[in-house]
mmCIF file of C-alpha atoms in Angstrom:
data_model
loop_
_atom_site.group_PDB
_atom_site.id
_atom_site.type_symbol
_atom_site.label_atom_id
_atom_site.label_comp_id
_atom_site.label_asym_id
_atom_site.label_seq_id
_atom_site.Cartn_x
_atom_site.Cartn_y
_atom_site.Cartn_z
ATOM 1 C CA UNK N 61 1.028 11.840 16.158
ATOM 2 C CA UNK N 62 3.951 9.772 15.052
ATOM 3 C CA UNK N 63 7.280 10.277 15.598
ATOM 4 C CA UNK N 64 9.386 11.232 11.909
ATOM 5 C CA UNK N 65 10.122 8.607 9.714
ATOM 6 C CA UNK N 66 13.296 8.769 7.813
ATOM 7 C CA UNK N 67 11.467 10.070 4.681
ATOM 8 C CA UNK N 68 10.413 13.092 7.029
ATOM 9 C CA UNK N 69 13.370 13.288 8.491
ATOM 10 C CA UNK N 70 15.361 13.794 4.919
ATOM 11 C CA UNK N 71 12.685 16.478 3.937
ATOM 12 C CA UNK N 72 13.529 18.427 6.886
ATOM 13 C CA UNK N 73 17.348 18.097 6.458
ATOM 14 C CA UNK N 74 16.468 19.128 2.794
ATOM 15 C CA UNK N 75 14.350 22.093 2.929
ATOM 16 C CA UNK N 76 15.951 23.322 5.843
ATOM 17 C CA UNK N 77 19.389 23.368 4.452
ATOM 18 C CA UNK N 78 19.461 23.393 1.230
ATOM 19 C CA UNK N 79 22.290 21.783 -0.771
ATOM 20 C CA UNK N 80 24.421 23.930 -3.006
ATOM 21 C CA UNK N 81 23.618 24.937 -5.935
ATOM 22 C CA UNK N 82 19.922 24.972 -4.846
ATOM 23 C CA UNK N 83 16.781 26.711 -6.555
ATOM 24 C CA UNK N 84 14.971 26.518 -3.307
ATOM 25 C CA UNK N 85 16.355 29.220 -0.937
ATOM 26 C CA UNK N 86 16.830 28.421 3.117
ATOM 27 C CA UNK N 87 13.702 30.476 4.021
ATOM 28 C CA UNK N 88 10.840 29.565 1.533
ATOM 29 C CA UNK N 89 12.400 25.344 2.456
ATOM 30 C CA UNK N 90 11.398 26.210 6.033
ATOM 31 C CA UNK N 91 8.009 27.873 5.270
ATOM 32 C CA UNK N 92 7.434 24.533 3.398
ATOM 33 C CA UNK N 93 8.431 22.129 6.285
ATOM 34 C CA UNK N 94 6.368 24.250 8.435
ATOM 35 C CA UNK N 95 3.228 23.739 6.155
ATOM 36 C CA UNK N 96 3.717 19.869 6.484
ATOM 37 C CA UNK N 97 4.070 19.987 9.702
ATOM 38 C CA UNK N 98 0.771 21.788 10.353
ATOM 39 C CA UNK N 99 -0.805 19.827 7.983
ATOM 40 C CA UNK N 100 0.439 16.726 9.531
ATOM 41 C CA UNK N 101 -0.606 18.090 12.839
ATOM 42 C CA UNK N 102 -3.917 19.146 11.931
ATOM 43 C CA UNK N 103 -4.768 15.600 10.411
ATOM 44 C CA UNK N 104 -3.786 13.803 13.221
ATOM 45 C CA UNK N 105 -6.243 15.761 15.291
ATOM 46 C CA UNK N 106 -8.838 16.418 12.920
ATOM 47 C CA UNK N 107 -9.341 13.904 10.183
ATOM 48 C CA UNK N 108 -7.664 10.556 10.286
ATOM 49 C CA UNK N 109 -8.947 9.546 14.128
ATOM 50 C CA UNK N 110 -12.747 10.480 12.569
ATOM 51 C CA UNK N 111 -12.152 8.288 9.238
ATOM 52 C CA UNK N 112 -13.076 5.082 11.297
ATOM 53 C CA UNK N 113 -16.370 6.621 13.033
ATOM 54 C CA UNK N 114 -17.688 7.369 9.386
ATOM 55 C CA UNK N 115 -16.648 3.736 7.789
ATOM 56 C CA UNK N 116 -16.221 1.124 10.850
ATOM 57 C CA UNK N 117 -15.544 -1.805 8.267
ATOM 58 C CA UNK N 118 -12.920 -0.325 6.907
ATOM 59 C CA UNK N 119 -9.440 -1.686 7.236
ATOM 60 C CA UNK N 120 -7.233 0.608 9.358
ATOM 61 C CA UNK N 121 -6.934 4.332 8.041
ATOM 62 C CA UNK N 122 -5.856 6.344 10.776
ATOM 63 C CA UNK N 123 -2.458 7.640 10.938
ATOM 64 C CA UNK N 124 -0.758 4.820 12.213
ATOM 65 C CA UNK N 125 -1.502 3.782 7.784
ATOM 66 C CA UNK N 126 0.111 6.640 6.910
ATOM 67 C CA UNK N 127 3.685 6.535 8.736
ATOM 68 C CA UNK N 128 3.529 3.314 7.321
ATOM 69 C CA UNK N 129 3.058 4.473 4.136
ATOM 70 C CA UNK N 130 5.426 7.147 4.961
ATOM 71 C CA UNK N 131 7.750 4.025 5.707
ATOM 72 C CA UNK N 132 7.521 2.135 2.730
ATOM 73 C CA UNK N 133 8.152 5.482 0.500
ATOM 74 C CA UNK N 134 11.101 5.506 2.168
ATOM 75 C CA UNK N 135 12.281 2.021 1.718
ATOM 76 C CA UNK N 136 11.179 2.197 -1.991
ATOM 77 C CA UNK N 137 13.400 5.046 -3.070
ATOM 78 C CA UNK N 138 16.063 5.102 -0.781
ATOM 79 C CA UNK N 139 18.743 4.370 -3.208
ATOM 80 C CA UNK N 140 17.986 6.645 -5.492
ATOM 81 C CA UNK N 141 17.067 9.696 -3.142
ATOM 82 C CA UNK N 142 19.657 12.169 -5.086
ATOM 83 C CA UNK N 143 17.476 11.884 -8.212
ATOM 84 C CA UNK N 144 14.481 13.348 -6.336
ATOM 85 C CA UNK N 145 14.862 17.554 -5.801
ATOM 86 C CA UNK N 146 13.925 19.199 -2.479
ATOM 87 C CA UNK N 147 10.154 20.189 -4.222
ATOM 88 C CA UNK N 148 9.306 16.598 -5.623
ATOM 89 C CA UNK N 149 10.200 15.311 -1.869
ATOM 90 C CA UNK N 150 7.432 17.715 -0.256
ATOM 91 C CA UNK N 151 4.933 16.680 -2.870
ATOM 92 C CA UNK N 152 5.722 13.157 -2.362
ATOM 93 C CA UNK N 153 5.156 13.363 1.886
ATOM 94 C CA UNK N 154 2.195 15.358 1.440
ATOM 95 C CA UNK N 155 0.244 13.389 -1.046
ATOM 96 C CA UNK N 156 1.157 10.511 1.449
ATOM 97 C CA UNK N 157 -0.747 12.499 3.865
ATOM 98 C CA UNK N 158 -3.859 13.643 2.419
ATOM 99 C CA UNK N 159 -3.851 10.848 0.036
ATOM 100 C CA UNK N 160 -6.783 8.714 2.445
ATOM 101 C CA UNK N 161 -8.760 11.587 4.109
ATOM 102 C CA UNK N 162 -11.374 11.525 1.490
ATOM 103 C CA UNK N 163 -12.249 8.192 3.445
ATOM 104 C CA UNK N 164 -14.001 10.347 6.085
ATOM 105 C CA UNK N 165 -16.681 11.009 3.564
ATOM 106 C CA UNK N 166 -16.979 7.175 2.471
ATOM 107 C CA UNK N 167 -14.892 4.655 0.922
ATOM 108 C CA UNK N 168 -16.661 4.847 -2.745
ATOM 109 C CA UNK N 169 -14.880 7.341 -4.747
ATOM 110 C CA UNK N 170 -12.659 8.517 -2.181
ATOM 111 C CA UNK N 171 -9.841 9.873 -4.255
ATOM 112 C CA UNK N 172 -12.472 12.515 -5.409
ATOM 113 C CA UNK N 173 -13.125 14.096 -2.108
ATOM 114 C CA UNK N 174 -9.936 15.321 -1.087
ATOM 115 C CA UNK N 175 -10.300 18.823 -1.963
ATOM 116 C CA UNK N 176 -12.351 19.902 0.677
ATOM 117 C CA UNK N 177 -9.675 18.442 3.456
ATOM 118 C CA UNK N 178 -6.831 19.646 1.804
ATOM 119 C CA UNK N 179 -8.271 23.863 2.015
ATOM 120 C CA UNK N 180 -9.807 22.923 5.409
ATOM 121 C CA UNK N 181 -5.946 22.107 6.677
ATOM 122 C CA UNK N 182 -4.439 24.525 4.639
ATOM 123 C CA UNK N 183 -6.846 27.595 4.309
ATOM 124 C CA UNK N 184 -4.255 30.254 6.036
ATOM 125 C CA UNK N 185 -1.800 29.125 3.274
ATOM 126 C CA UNK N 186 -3.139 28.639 0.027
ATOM 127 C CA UNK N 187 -1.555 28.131 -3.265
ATOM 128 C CA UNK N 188 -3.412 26.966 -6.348
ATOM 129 C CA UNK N 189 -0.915 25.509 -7.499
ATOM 130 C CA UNK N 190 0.547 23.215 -4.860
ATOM 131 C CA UNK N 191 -3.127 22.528 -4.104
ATOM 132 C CA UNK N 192 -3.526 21.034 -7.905
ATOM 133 C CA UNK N 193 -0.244 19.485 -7.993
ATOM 134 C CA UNK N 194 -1.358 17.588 -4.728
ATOM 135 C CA UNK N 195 -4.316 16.510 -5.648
ATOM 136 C CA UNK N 196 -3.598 15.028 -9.007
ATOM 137 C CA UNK N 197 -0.833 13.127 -6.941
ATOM 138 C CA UNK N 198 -3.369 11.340 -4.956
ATOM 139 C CA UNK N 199 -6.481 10.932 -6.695
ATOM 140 C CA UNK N 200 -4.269 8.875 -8.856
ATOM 141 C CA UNK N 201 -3.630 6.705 -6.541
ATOM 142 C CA UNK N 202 -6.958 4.515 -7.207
ATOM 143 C CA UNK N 203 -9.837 4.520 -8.721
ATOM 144 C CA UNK N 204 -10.120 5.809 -13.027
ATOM 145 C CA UNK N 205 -8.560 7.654 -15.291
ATOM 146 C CA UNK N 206 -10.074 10.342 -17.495
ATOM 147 C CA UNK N 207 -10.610 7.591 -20.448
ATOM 148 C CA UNK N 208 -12.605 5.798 -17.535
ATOM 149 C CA UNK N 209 -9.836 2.806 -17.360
ATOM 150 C CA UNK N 210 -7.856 1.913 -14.071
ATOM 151 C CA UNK N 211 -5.153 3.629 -15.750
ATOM 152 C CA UNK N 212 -4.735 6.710 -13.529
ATOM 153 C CA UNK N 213 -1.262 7.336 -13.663
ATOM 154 C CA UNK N 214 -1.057 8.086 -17.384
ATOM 155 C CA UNK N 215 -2.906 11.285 -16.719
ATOM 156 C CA UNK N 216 -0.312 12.945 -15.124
ATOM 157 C CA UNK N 217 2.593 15.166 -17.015
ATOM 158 C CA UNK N 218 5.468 17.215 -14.993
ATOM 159 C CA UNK N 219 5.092 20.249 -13.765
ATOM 160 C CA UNK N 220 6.417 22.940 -11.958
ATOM 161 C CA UNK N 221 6.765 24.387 -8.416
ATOM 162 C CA UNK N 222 8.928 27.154 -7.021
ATOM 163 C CA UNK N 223 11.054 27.141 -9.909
ATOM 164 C CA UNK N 224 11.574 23.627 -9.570
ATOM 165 C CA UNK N 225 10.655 20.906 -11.837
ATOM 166 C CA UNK N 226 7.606 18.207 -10.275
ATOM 167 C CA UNK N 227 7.429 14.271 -11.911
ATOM 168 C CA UNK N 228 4.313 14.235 -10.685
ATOM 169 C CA UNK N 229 3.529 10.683 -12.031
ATOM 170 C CA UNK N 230 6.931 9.485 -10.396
ATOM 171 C CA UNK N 231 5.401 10.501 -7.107
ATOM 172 C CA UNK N 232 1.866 9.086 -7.073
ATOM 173 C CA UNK N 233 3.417 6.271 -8.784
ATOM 174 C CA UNK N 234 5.505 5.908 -5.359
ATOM 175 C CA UNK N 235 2.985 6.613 -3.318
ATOM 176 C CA UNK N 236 0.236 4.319 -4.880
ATOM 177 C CA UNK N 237 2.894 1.685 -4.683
ATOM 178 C CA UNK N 238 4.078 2.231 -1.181
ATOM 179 C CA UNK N 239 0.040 2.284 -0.040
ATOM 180 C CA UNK N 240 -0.510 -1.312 -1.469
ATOM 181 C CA UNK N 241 2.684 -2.171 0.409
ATOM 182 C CA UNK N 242 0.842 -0.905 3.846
ATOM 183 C CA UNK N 243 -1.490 -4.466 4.510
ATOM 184 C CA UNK N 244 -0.239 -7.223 7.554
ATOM 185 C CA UNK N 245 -1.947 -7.286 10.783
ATOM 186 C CA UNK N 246 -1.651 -3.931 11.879
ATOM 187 C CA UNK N 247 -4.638 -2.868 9.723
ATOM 188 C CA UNK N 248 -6.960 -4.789 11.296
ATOM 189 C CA UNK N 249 -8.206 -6.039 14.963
ATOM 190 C CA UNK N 250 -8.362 -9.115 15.863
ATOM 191 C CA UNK N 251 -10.602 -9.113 18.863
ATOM 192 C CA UNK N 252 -13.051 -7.170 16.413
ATOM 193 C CA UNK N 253 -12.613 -9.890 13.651
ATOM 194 C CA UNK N 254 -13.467 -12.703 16.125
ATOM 195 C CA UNK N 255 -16.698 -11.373 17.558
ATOM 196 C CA UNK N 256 -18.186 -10.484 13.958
ATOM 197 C CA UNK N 257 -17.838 -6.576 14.608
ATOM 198 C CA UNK N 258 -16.970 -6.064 11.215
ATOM 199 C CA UNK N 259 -20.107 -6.528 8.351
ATOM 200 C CA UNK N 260 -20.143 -9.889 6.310
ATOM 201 C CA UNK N 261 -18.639 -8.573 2.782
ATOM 202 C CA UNK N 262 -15.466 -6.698 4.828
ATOM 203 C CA UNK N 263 -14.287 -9.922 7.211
ATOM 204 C CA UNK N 264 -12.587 -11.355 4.056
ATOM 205 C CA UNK N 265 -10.880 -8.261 3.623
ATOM 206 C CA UNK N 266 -9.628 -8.045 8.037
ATOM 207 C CA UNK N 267 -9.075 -11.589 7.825
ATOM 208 C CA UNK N 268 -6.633 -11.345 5.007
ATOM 209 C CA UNK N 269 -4.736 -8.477 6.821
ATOM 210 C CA UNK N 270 -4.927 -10.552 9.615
ATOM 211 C CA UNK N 271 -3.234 -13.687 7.865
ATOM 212 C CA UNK N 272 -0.858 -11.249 5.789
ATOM 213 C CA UNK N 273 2.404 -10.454 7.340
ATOM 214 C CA UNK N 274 3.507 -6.958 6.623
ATOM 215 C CA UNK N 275 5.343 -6.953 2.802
ATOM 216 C CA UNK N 276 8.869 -7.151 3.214
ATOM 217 C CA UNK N 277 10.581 -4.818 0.924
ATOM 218 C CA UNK N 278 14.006 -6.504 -0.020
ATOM 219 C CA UNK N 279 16.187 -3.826 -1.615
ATOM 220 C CA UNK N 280 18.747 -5.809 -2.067
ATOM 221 C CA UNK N 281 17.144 -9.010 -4.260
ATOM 222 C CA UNK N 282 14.877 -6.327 -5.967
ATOM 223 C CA UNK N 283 11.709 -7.919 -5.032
ATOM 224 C CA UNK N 284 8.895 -7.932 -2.569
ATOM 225 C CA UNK N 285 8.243 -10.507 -0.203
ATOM 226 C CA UNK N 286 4.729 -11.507 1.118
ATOM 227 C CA UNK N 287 4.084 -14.362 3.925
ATOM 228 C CA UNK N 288 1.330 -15.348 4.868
ATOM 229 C CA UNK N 289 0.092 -17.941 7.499
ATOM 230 C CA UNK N 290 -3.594 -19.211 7.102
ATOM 231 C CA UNK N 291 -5.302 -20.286 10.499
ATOM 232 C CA UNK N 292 -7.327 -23.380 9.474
ATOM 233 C CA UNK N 293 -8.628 -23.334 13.198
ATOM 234 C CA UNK N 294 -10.766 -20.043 12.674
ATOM 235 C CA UNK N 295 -14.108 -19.686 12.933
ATOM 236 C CA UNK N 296 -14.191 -18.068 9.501
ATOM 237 C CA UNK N 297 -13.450 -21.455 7.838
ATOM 238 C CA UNK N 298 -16.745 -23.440 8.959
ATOM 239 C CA UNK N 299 -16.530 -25.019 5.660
ATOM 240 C CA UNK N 300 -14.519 -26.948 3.316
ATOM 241 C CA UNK N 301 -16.088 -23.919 0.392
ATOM 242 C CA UNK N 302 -14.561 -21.330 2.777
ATOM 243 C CA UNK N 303 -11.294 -22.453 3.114
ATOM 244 C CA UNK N 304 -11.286 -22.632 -0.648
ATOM 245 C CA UNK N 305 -12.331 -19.446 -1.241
ATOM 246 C CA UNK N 306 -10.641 -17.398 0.949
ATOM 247 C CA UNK N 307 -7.625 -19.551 -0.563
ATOM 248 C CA UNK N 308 -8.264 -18.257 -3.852
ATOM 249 C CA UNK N 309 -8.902 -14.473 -2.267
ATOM 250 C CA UNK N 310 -5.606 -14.710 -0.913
ATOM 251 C CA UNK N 311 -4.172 -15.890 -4.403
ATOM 252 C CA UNK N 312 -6.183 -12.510 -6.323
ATOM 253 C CA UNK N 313 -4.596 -10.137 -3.399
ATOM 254 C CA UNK N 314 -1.366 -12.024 -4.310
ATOM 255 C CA UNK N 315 -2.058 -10.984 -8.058
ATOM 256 C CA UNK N 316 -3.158 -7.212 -8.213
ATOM 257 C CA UNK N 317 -0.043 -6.253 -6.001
ATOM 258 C CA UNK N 318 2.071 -7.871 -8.701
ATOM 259 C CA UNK N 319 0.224 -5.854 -10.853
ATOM 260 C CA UNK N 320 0.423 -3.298 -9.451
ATOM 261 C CA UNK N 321 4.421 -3.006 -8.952
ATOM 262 C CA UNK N 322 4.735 -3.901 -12.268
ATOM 263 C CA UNK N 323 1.991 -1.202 -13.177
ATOM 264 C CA UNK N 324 3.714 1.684 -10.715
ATOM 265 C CA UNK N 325 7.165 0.250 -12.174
ATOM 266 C CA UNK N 326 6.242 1.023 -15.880
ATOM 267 C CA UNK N 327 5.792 4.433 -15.451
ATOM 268 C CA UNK N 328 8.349 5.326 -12.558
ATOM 269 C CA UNK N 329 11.752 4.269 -13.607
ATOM 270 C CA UNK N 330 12.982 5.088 -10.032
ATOM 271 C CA UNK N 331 11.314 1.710 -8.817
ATOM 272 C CA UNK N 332 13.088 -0.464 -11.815
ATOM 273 C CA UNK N 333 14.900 -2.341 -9.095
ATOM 274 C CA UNK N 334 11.820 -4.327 -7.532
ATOM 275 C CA UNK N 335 11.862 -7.069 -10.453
ATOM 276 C CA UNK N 336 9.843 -9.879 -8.578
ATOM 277 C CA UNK N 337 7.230 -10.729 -5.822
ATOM 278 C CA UNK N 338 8.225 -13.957 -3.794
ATOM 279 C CA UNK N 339 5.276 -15.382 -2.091
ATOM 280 C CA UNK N 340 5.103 -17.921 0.650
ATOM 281 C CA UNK N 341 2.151 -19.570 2.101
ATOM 282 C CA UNK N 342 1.771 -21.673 5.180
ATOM 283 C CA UNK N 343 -1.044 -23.460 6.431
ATOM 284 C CA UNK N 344 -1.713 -24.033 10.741
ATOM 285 C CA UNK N 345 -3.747 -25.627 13.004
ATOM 286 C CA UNK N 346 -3.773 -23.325 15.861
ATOM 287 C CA UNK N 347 -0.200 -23.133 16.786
ATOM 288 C CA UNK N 348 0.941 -25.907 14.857
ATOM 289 C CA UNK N 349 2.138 -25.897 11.055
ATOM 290 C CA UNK N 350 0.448 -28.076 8.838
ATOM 291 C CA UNK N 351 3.705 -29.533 6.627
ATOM 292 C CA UNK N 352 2.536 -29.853 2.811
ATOM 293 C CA UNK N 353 6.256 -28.753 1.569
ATOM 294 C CA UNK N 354 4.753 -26.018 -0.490
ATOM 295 C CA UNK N 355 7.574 -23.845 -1.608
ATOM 296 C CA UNK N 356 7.887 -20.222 -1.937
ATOM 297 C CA UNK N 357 6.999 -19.069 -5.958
ATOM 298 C CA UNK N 358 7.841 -15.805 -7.150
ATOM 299 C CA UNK N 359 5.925 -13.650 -10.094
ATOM 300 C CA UNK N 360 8.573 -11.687 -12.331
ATOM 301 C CA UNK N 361 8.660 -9.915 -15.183
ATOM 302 C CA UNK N 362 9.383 -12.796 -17.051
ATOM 303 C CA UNK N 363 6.612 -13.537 -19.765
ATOM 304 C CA UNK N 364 6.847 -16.722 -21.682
ATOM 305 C CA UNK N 365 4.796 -16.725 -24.941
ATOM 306 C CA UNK N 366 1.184 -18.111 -24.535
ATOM 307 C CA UNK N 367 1.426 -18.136 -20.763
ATOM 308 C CA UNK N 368 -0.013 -14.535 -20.170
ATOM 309 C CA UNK N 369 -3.735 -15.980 -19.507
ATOM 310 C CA UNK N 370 -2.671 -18.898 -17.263
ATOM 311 C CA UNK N 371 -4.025 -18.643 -13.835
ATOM 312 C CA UNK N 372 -1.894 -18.313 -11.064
ATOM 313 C CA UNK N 373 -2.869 -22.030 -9.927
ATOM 314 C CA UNK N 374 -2.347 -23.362 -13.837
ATOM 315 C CA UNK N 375 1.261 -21.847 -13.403
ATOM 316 C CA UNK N 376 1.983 -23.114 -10.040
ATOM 317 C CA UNK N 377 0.277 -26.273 -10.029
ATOM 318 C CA UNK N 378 1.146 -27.425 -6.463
ATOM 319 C CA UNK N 379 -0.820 -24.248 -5.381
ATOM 320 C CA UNK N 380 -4.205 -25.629 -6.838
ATOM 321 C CA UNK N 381 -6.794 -24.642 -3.971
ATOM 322 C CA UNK N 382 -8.599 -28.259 -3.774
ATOM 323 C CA UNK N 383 -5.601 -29.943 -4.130
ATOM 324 C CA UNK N 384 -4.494 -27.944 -0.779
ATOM 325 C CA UNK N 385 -7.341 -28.986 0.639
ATOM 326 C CA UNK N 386 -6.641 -32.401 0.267
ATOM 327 C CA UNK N 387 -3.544 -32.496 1.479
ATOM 328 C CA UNK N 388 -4.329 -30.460 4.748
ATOM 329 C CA UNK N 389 -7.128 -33.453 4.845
ATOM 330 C CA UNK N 390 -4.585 -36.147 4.477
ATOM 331 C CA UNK N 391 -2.263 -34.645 6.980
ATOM 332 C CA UNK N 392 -5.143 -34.985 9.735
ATOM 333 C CA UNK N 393 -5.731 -38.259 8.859
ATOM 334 C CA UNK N 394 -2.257 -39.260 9.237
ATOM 335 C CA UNK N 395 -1.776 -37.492 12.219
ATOM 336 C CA UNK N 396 -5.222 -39.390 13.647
ATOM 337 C CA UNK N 397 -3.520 -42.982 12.602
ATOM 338 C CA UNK N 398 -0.126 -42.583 14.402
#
């Protein structure tokens, strides 16, 4: 089990001394903490070490995900930590916690089969209502929405729990946000990826984590920052074709994690500072870096009129997947002349 992050640390601090004036008294803050921590404990020993066994090609899901989740929570809201009460903070850690473990029954539909983990964990301690207020936090974290659209978070309306107002759709908003944040190499193995463990339609997926470093989230410059550095010497690329399209994989991940902050962003005003995605890309051959000068480009909120179709490589040009391939062709050729 991990050691507390700063999000859990905070909660803690919060529930177990309550600021003045506080609607949440000292003893029912530290019969919450002690919930989370059970459940937390319980998980760690029961459900996310398992979630592999049941779906081997999955990237990781075990908890070393979730205190990285847990991390990235924390790095998206820590400026603006005073406009979240002691009650939305619980909510927020333990949809981070439960929001996966439906994974142990399959990947498909796994924000639907959380229910039966969540009274498992929690069955000396129930309460309707922070069970309902939980789930609808995390099953909104992927799949559809009751009009059957990807839009899950408009579903959700505030509510309340010990006396204390709940945004839910701030919080899965956060969370949802702060899970497509968790990707780099942690969430794979590379040993696994280069003996062919993993089946044929998942290696894209390892191989991207593998190429992906983790997202940087820069507070600061309100944006998030993605590098990645493509291996040209892997086995994976025994083709021209599969250089190109993992290329142009790379460029869709690239594009739904835009979306997606600019989805999460829409409807949780407490992540209106991350304005932009800066991505860079860098090409190697082994251990040495291929040099085509491609700069970093960024994807903002900017929209100019008539460009909202373009494809990413219509917009940045110098990013066009053949004409990358060219290039890393031309650089071998000079490098075989000198």
């Amino acid at each position: 089990m991990w050691e507390k992050t700063q999000l859990e640390i905070v909660l803690e601090d919060r529930l177990k001394n309550p600021p003045t004036p506080n609607i949440v008294t000292k003893a029912e803050g530290e019969e919450l903490f002690a919930r989370y921590t059970t459940a937390k404990s319980m998980l760690c020993k029961e459900i996310f070490p398992w979630i592999r066994a049941n779906e081997p090609n999955l990237s990781d899901h075990s908890e070393t995900h979730i205190e990285d989740v847990l991390k990235n929570a924390w790095q998206l809201v820590e400026n603006v930590m005073d406009k979240l009460n002691s009650i939305e903070l619980y909510f927020l850690c333990i949809g981070i916690l439960f929001h996966d473990v439906g994974n142990i029954y399959g990947r498909k539909k796994h924000n639907k089969t959380i229910s039966p983990i969540y009274q498992y964990i929690l069955a000396l301690m129930p309460s309707r209502d922070e069970m309902q207020h939980t789930l609808s936090i995390c099953q909104a974290h992927t799949g559809l929405g009751k009009d059957k659209t990807t839009d899950t978070l408009q579903d959700l309306k505030d509510a309340f729990f010990m006396r204390n107002k709940v945004r839910l759709r701030d919080l899965a908003a956060i969370i949802r946000f702060a899970d497509e944040l968790a990707e780099g190499e942690g969430r794979t193995s590379k040993f696994m990826l280069d003996n062919n463990f993993f089946s044929e339609e998942s290696q894209i997926y390892h191989l991207y984590a593998a190429m992906c470093s983790h997202p940087a989230i820069d507070k600061s410059n309100g944006r998030i920052i993605l590098n990645f550095n493509i291996d040209i010497k892997n086995p994976w690329f025994s083709t021209a074709d599969k250089l190109i399209d993992f290329i142009n994989f790379v460029y869709s991940r690239v594009l739904k994690l835009d979306e997606e902050r600019r989805y999460c962003k829409y409807y949780c005003r407490l992540l209106d500072d991350f304005k932009a995605t800066s991505i860079n890309i860098q090409f190697w051959n082994d251990r040495s870096l291929i040099e085509l000068d491609l700069e970093s480009f960024y994807l903002d909120d900017y929209v100019l009129p008539g460009s909202i179709n373009l494809s990413l490589e219509e917009r940045f040009p110098v990013y066009n997947a053949n004409l990358i391939l060219e290039k890393i062709k031309s650089y071998f050729e000079a490098d075989q002349n000198e």
